[in-house]
Coordinates of C-alpha atoms in Angstrom, one line a residue:
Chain A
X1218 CA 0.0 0.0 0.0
X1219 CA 1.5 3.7 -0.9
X1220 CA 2.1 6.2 1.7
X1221 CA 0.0 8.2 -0.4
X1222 CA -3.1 5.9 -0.4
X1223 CA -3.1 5.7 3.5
X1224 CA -2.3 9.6 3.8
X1225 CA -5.2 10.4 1.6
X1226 CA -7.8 7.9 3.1
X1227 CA -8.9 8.8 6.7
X1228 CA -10.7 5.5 7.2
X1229 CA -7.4 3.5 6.2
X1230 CA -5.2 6.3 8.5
X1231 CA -7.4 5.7 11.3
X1232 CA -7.5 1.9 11.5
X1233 CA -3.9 2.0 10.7
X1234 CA -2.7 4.1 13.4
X1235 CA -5.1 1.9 15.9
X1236 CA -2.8 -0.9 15.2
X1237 CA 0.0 0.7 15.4
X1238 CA -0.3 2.2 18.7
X1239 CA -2.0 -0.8 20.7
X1240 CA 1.1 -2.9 20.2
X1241 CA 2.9 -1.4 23.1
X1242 CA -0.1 -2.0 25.1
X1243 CA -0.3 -6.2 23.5
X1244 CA 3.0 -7.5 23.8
X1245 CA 3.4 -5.3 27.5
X1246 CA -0.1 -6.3 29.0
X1247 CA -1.2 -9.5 27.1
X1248 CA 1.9 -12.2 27.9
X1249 CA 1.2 -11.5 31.4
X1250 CA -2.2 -13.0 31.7
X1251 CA -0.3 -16.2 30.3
X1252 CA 2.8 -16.0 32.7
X1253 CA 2.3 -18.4 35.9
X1254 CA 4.0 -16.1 38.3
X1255 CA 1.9 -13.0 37.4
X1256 CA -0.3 -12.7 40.5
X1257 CA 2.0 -15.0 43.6
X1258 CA 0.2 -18.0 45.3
X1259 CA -0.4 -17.0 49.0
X1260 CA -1.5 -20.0 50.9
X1261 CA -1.2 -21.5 54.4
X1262 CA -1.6 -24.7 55.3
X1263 CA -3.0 -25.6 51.8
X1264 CA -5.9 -22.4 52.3
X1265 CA -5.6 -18.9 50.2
X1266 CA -5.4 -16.5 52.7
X1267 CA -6.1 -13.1 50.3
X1268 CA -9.9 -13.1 50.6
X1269 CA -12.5 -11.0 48.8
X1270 CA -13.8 -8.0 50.6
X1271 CA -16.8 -8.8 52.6
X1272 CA -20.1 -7.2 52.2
X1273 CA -19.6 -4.4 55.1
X1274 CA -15.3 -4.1 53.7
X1275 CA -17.0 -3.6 50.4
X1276 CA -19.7 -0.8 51.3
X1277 CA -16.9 0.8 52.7
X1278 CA -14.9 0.3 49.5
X1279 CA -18.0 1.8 47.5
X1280 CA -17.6 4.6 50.1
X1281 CA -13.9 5.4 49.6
X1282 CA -14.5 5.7 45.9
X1283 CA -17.4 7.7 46.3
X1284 CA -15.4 10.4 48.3
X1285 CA -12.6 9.8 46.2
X1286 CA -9.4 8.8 48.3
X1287 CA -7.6 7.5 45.5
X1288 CA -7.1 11.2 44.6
X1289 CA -4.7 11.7 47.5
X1290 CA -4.1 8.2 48.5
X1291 CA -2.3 5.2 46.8
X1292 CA -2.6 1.3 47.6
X1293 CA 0.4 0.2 46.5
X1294 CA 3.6 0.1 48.4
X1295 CA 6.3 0.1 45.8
X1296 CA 9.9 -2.7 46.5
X1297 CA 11.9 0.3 47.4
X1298 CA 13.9 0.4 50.7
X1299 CA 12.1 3.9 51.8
X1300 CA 8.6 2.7 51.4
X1301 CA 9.5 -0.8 52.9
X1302 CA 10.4 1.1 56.2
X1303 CA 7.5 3.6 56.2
X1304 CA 4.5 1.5 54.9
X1305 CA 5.7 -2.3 55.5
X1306 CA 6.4 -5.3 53.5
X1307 CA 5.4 -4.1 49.3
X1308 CA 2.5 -4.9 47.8
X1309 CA 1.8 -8.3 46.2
X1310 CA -0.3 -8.2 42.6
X1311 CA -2.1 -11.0 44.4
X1312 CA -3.5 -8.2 47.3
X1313 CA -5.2 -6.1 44.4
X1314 CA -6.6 -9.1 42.7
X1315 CA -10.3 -8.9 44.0
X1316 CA -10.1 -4.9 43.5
X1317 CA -12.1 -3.7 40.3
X1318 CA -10.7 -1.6 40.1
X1319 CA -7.2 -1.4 41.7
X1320 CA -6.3 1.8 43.9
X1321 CA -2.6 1.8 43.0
X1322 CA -2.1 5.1 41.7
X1323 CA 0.8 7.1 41.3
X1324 CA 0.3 10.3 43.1
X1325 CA 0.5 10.4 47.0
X1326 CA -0.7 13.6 48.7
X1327 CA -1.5 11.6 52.0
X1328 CA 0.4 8.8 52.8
X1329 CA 0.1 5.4 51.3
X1330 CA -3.1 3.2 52.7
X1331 CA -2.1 -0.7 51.3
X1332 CA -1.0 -1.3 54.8
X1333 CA -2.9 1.3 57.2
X1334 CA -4.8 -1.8 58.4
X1335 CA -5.0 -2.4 62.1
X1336 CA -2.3 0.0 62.4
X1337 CA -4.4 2.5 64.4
X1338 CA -7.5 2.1 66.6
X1339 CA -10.8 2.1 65.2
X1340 CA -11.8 5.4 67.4
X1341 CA -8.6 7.0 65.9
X1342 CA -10.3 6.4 62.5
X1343 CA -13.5 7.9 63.3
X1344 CA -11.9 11.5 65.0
X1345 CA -9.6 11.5 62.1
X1346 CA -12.0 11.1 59.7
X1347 CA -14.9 13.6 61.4
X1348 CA -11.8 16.6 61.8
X1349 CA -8.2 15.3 61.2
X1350 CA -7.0 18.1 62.7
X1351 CA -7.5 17.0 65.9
X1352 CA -6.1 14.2 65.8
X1353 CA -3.5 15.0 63.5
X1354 CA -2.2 19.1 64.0
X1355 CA -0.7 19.3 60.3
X1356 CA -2.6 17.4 58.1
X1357 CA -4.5 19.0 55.2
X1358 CA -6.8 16.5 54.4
X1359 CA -10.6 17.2 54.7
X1360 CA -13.1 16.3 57.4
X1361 CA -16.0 13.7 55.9
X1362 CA -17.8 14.6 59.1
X1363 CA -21.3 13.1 56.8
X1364 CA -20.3 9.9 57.1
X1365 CA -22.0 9.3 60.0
X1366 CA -24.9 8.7 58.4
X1367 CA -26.7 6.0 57.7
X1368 CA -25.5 3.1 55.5
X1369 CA -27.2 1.9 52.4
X1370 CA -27.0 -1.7 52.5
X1371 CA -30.2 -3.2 50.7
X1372 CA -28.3 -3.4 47.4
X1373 CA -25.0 -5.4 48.6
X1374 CA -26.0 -8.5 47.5
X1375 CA -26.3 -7.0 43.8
X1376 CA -23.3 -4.9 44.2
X1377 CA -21.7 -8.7 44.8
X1378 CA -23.2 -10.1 42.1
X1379 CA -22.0 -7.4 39.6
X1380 CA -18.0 -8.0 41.1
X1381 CA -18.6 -12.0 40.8
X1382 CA -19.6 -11.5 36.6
X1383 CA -15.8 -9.6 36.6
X1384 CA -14.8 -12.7 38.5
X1385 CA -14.9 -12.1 42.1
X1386 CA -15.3 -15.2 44.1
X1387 CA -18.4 -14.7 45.9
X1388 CA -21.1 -17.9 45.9
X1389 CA -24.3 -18.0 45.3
X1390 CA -24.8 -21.4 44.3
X1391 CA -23.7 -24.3 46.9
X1392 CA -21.8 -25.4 44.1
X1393 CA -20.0 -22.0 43.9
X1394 CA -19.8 -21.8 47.9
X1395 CA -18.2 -25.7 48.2
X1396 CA -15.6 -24.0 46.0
X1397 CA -15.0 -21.5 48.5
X1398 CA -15.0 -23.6 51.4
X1399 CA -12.7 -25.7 49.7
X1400 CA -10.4 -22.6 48.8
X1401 CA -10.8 -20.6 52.0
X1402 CA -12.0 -22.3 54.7
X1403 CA -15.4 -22.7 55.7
X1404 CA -15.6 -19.5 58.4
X1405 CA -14.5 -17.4 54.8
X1406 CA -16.3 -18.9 52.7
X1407 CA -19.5 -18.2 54.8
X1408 CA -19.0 -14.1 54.8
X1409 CA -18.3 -14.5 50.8
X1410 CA -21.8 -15.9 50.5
X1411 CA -24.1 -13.6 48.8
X1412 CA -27.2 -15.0 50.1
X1413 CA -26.5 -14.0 53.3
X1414 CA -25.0 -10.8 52.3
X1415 CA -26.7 -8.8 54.4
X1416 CA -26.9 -10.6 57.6
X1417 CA -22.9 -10.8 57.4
X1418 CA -22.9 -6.9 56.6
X1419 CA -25.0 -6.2 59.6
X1420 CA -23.4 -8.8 62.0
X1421 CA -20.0 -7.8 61.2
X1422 CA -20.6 -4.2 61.4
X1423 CA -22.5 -4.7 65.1
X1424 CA -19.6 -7.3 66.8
X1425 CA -16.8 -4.7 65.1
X1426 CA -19.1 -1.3 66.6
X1427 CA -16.3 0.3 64.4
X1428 CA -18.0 3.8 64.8
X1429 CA -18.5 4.0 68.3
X1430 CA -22.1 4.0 68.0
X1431 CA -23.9 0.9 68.7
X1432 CA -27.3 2.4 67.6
X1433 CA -26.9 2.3 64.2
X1434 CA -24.9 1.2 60.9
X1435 CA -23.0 4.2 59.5
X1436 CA -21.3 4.7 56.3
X1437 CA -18.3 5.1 59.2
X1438 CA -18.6 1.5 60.2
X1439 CA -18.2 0.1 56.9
X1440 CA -15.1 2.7 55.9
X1441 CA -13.4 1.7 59.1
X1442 CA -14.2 -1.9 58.3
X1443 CA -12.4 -1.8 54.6
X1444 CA -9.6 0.7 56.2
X1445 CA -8.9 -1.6 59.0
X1446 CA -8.5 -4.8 56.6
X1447 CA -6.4 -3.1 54.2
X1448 CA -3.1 -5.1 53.7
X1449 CA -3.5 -7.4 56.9
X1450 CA -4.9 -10.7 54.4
X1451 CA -0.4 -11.7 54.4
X1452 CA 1.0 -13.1 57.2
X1453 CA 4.1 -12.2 56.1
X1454 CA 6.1 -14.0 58.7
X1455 CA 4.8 -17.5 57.6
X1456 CA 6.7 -17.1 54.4
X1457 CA 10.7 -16.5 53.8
X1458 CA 11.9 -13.5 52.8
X1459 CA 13.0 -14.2 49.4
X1460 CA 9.8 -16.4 49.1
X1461 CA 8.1 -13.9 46.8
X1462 CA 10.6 -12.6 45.2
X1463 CA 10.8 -15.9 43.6
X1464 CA 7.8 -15.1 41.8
X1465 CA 9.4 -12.1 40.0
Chain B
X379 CA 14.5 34.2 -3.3
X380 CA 15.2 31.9 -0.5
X381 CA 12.2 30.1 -1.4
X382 CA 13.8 29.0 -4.8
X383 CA 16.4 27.9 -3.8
X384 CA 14.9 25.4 -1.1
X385 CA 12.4 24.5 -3.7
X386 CA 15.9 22.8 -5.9
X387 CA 17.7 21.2 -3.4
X388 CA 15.1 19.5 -0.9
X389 CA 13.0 16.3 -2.7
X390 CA 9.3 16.7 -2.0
X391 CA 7.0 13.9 -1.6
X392 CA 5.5 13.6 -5.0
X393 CA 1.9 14.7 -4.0
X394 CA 0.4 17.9 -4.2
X395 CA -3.3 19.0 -2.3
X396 CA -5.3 22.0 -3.9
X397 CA -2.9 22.1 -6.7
X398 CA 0.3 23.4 -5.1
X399 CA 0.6 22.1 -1.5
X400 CA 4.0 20.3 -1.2
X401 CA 5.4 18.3 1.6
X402 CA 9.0 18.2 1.5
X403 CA 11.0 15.3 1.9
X404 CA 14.1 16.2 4.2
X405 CA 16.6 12.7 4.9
X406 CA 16.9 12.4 8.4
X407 CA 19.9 13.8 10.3
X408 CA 22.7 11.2 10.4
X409 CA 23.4 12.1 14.3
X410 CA 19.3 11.3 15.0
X411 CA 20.1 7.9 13.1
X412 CA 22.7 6.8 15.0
X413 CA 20.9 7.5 17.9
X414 CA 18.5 5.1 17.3
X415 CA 20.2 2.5 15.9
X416 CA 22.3 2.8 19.4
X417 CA 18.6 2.6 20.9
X418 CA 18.0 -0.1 19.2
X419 CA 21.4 -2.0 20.3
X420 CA 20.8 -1.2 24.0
X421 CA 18.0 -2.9 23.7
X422 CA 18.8 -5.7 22.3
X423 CA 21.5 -5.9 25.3
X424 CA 19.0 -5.3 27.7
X425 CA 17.1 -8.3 26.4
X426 CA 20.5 -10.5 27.4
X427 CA 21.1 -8.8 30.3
X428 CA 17.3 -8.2 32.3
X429 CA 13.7 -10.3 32.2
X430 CA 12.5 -9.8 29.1
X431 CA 10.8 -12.1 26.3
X432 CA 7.8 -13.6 27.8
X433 CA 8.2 -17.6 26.8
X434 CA 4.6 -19.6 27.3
X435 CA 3.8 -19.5 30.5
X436 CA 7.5 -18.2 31.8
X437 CA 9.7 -15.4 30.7
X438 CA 13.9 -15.2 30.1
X439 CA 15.2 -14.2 33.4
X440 CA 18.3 -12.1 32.0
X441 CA 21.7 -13.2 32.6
X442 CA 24.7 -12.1 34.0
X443 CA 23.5 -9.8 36.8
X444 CA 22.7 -11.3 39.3
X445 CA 21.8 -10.7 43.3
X446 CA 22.9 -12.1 46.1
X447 CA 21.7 -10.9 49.3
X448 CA 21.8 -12.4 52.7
X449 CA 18.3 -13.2 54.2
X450 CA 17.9 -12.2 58.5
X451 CA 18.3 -15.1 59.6
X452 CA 22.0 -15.5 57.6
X453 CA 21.7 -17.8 54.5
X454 CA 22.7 -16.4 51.5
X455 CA 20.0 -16.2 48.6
X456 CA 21.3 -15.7 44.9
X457 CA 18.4 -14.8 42.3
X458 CA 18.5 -13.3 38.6
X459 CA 17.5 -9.7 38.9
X460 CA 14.4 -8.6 40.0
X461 CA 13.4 -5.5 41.6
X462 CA 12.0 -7.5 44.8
X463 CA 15.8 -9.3 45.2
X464 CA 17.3 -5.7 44.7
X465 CA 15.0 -4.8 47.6
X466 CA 16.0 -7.2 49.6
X467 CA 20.1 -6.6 49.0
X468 CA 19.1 -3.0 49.5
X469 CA 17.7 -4.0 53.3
X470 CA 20.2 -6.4 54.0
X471 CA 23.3 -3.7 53.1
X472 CA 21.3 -1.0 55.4
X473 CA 21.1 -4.2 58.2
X474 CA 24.6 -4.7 58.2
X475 CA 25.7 -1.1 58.2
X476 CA 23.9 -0.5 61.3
X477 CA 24.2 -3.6 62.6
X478 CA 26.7 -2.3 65.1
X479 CA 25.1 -0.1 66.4
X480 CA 21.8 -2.7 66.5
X481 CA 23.3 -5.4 67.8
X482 CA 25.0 -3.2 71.0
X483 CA 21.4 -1.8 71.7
X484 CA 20.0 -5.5 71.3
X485 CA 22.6 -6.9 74.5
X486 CA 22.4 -3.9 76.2
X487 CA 20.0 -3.2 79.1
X488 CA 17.9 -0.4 79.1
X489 CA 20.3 1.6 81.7
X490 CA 23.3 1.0 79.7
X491 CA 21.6 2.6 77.0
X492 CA 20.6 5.5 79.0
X493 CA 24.5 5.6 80.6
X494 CA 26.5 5.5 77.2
X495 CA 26.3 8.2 75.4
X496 CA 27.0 6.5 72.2
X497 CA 24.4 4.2 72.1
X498 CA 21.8 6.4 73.4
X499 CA 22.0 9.0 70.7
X500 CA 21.8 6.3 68.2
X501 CA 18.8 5.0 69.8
X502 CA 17.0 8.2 70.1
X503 CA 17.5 8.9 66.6
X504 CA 16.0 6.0 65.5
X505 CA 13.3 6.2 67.6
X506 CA 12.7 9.4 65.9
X507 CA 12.0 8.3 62.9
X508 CA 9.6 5.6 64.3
X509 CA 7.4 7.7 66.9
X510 CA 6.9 9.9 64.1
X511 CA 5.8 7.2 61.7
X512 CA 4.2 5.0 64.5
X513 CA 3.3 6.6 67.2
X514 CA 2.7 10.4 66.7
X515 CA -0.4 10.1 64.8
X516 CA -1.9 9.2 68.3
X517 CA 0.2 10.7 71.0
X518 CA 1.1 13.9 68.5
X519 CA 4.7 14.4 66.9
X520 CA 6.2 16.0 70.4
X521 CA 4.1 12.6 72.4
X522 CA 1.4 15.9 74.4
X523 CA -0.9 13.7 73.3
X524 CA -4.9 14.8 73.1
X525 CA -6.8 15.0 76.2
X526 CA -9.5 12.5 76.0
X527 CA -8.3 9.6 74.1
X528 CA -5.1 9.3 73.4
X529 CA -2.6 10.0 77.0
X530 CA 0.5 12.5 77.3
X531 CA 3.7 11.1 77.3
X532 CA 5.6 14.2 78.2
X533 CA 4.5 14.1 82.3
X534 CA 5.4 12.0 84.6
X535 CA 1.9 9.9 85.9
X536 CA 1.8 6.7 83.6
X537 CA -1.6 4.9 84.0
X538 CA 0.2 1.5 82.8
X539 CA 3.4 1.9 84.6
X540 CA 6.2 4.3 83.6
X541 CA 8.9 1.4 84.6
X542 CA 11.4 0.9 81.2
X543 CA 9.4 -2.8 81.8
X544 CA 5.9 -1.9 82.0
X545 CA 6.6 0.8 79.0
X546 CA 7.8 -2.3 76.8
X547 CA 5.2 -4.2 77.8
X548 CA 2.7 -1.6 77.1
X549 CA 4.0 -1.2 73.2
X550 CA 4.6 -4.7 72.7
X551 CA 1.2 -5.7 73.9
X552 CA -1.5 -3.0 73.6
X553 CA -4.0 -2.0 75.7
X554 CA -7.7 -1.6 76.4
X555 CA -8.2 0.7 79.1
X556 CA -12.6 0.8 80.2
X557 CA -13.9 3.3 82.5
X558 CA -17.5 2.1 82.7
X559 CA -20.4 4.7 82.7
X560 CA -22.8 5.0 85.5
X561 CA -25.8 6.2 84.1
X562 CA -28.2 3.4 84.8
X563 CA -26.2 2.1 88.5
X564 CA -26.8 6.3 90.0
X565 CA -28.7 8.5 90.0
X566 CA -28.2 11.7 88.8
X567 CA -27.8 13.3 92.2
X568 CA -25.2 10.8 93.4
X569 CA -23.8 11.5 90.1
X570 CA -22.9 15.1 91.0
X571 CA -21.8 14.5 94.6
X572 CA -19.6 12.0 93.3
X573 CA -17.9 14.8 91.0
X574 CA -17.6 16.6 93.4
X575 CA -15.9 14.2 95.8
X576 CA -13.3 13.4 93.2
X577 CA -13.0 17.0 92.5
X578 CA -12.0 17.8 96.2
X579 CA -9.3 14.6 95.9
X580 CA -7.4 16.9 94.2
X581 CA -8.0 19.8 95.7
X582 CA -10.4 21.2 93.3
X583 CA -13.7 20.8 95.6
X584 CA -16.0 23.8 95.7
X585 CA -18.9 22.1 98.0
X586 CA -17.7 20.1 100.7
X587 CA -21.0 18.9 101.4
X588 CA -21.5 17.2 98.1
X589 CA -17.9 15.6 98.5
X590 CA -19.1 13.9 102.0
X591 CA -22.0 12.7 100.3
X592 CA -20.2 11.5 97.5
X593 CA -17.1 9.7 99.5
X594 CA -19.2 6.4 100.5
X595 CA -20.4 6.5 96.3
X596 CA -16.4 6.4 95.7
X597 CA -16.2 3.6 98.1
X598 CA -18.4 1.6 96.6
X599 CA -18.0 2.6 93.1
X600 CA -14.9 3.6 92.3
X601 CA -12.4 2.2 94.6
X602 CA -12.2 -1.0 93.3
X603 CA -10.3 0.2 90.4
X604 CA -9.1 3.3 90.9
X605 CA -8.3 2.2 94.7
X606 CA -9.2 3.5 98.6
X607 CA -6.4 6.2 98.2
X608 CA -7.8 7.3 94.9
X609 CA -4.1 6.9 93.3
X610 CA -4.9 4.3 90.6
X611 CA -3.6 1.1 89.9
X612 CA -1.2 0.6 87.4
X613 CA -2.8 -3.3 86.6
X614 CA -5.9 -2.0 85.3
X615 CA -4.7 1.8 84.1
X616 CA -6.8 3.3 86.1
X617 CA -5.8 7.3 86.7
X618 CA -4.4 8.7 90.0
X619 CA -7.2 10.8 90.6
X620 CA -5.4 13.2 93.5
X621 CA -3.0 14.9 91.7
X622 CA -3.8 17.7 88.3
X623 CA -3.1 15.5 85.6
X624 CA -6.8 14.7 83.9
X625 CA -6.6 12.0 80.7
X626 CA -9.9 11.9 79.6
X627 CA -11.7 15.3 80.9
X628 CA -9.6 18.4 80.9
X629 CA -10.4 20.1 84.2
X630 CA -8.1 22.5 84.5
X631 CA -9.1 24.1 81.6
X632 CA -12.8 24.2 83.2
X633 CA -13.3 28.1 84.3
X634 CA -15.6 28.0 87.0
X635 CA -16.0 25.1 89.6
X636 CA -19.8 23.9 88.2
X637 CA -18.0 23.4 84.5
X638 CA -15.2 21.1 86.4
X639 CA -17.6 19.3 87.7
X640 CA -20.1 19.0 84.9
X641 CA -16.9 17.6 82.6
X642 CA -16.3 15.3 84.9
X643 CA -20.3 14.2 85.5
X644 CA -20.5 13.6 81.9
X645 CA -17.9 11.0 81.7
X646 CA -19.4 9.7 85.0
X647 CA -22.6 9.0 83.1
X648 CA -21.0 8.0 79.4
X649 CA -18.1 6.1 80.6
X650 CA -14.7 5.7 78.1
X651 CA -13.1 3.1 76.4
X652 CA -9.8 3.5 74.9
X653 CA -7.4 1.3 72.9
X654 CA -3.9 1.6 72.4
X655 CA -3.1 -1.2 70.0
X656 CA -0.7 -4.0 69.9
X657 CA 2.7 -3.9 68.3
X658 CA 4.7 -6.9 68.4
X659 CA 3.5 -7.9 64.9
X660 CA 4.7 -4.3 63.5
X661 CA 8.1 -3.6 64.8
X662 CA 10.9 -6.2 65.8
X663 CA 12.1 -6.5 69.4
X664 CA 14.8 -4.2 69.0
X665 CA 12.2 -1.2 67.4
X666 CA 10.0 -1.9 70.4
X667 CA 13.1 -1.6 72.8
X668 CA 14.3 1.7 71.3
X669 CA 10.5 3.2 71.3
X670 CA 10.5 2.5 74.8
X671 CA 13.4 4.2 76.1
X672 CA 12.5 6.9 73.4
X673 CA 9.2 7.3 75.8
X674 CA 10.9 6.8 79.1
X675 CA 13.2 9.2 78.4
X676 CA 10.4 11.7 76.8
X677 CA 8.2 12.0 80.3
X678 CA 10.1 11.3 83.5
X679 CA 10.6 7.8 83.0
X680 CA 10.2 5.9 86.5

């Protein structure tokens, strides 16, 4: 075909240049969905131990995206020696492998939240997040003093459903739920069922009482609920510590 | 002029749009072409060198570079480069530069540390660095801490102990401190001479009236953790209620006497629970051992 043909045909120019620019993104992104190592196996004693959200984590997921986090915050704590002694052990691929989608991100206003989990008290969560200047004299992040509110939790059982068609893990069928048992452990398995989707959401959310207020489920509880699980699914000392690096 | 004689020595393309647009054909400049072909050779040496070419279900892992690192615990790992090994190599060169200094703090007791002058500046400014990244959030950057839920380090009256001991033991293990609320068990009037009893413990009583009445309610109520003497116990973290250091309510700041005591009747009535959490899974036994004579030293250490 002659340069001139293509030059003076904008359907042909516009096909052509399609082509030419998704290569970088085939031969970069496609291999990897064939390589074994991609995303690293993280079991003990025979059980995966990195666990979809469950229904409450996952309201507060919704609830993170909603007030946008991800503009300030990363999840993804890069192998450098810096970040390993400010955030903890780096991120696996396998930790963001249930996240549609992923909060990596590249930009870090606040500090990096892959590993804030369990690392301060649930009531430090809830002052920090109403005014985080009190708790907090420096910081320049905003107050979400709203999320207090109520939580809107009739629709979790759908919002599962639509994660398990991008292939999320959650059961429905007992088919679908022996799986689980079989891959997690029956205690997991049981908060990944969607059929009880709700009664886990508002069990969890009353034993954790993650906002401080037993009266009622809050958009709070279920933040503090995905905030406090964030990068805690790795027992890292059960593994050596070039065990996965091997996968790289 | 110019335009003619461009128009003789540069090729055009051939084409021309609405009869006299022309787009020239310049060659490219030699020093641009070298340039990329020596791209093009770098990467082609890169290929050799790093993980590259994915193969199947594998990739080439690169030869001739690669790490070898030795793991905590002393073995010696070799691996073809990755950016995780690198990591590792990077940690395990930083472990054994400070290792010196690590290793004295790890035999040492805590009052070596605080006698040689050596160790105890390299001790405080590593505990610098990890108050500020672990611990300030909570107890602020300079450990004043906010009244209410999260204590001062800078004074002296430690509810868990203020022992180098109980301090470690306190980090290591965490800490779930409950002062229950007595809403339902008084009444509201008992509730107020109580206030004011405790008030008067410290020499803050306006009404010593109320107080009497509210001494036998202390007896009953409060003495089993907070003892007969009022002066706390450090097994349950209960405060020393007789001298001017207030945790949860600030009553100093109070103006008049009825504000002191209505701080402190609320938290009679609502009660408090605070946590301070657990690190032994977060920081190794010598970070915990540093933090703590980090704090000790911060607030009159006993």
């Amino acid at each position: 075909m002659k340069h001139e043909t293509i030059e003076t045909n904008v359907g042909w120019l516009i096909v052509l240049t399609l082509i030419v620019i998704s290569i970088g993104g085939l031969v970069e992104i496609v291999p990897l969905y064939f390589i074994d190592d991609t995303i690293e196996t993280v079991q003990v004693d025979g059980k995966d131990t990195i666990r979809p959200y469950t229904s409450l984590e996952l309201r507060g997921r919704d609830i993170y995206q909603r007030e946008g986090c991800y503009t300030c915050h990363s999840q993804m704590i890069r192998p450098f020696r810096d970040e390993d002694m400010r955030y903890g052990h780096y991120s696996l691929a396998a930790e963001s492998q249930f996240d549609h989608p992923f909060q990596w991100g590249s930009k870090r206003t606040g500090p990096d939240l892959a590993r804030v989990g369990k690392k301060y008290s649930n009531e430090w969560h809830v002052q920090h997040m109403m005014n985080p200047r009190d708790v907090v004299p420096q910081s320049i992040m905003p107050g979400y003093p709203w999320l207090m509110q109520s939580l809107h939790y009739k629709d979790v059982a759908d919002r599962m459903r639509a994660l398990k068609m991008v292939g999320v893990p959650y059961s429905e069928t007992q088919a679908e739920f022996d799986a689980n048992v079989e891959r997690y452990g029956k205690d997991v398995a049981d908060k990944l069922n969607i059929n009880s989707a709700m009664d886990n959401l508002i069990s969890q959310a009353q034993a954790g009482n993650y906002d401080g207020n037993k009266n009622d489920i809050t958009e709070m509880d279920a933040l503090v609920a995905y905030l406090q699980v964030l990068g805690t699914m790795v027992d890292f000392s059960k593994f050596d510590e070039g065990h996965f690096a091997e996968f790289r | 002029m110019s335009k003619d004689k461009t128009q003789q020595t540069v090729q055009t393309t051939g084409h021309a749009w609405d009869g006299d647009l022309q787009e020239f054909n310049n060659p490219l400049p030699s020093w641009w072409l070298w340039a990329f072909y020596a791209t093009v050779i770098f990467a082609i040496v890169y290929w050799v060198l790093y993980p590259t070419w994915p193969v199947g279900n594998t990739y080439t892992k690169g030869v001739g570079n690669d790490i070898t690192y030795t793991t905590t615990d002393g073995k010696e790992v070799t691996s073809h480069w990755n950016t995780r090994s690198l990591l590792l190599k990077d940690l395990a060169d930083a472990r054994a530069e400070q290792a010196k200094y690590v290793e004295q703090l790890k035999a040492a007791s805590y009052s070596d540390i605080a006698k040689d002058e050596e160790k105890s500046a390299f001790a405080y400014s590593m505990a610098k660095v990890l108050f500020a990244d672990n611990c300030a959030a909570c107890h602020q950057a300079g450990g004043n801490g906010v009244i209410g839920p999260y204590p001062n380090l800078l004074d002296d009256a430690w509810l868990w102990g203020g022992t180098f001991e109980k301090i470690e033991e306190t980090i290591r293990n965490g800490h779930v401190g409950n002062m229950p609320g007595f809403k339902g068990q008084l009444s509201a009037r008992e509730i107020d001479n109580l206030a004011e009893y405790v008030l008067s413990l410290s020499g803050q009583g306006s009404d010593a009236t109320k107080a009497q009445k509210g001494k036998p309610l202390f007896s009953s109520n409060c003495a089993v953790c907070h003892g007969q003497d009022a002066k706390g116990q450090i097994l349950m973290g209960s405060a020393n209620l007789t001298d001017s250091i207030w945790t949860i309510v600030n009553v100093p700041a109070a103006a008049t006497p009825e504000a002191k005591r209505a701080a402190i009747v609320n938290l009679l009535k609502t009660g408090k629970s605070r946590q301070m959490p657990a690190w032994k899974d977060r920081l190794s036994d010598t970070e915990i051992k540093i933090l703590t004579f980090y704090v000790h030293e911060l607030g009159g250490g006993q």
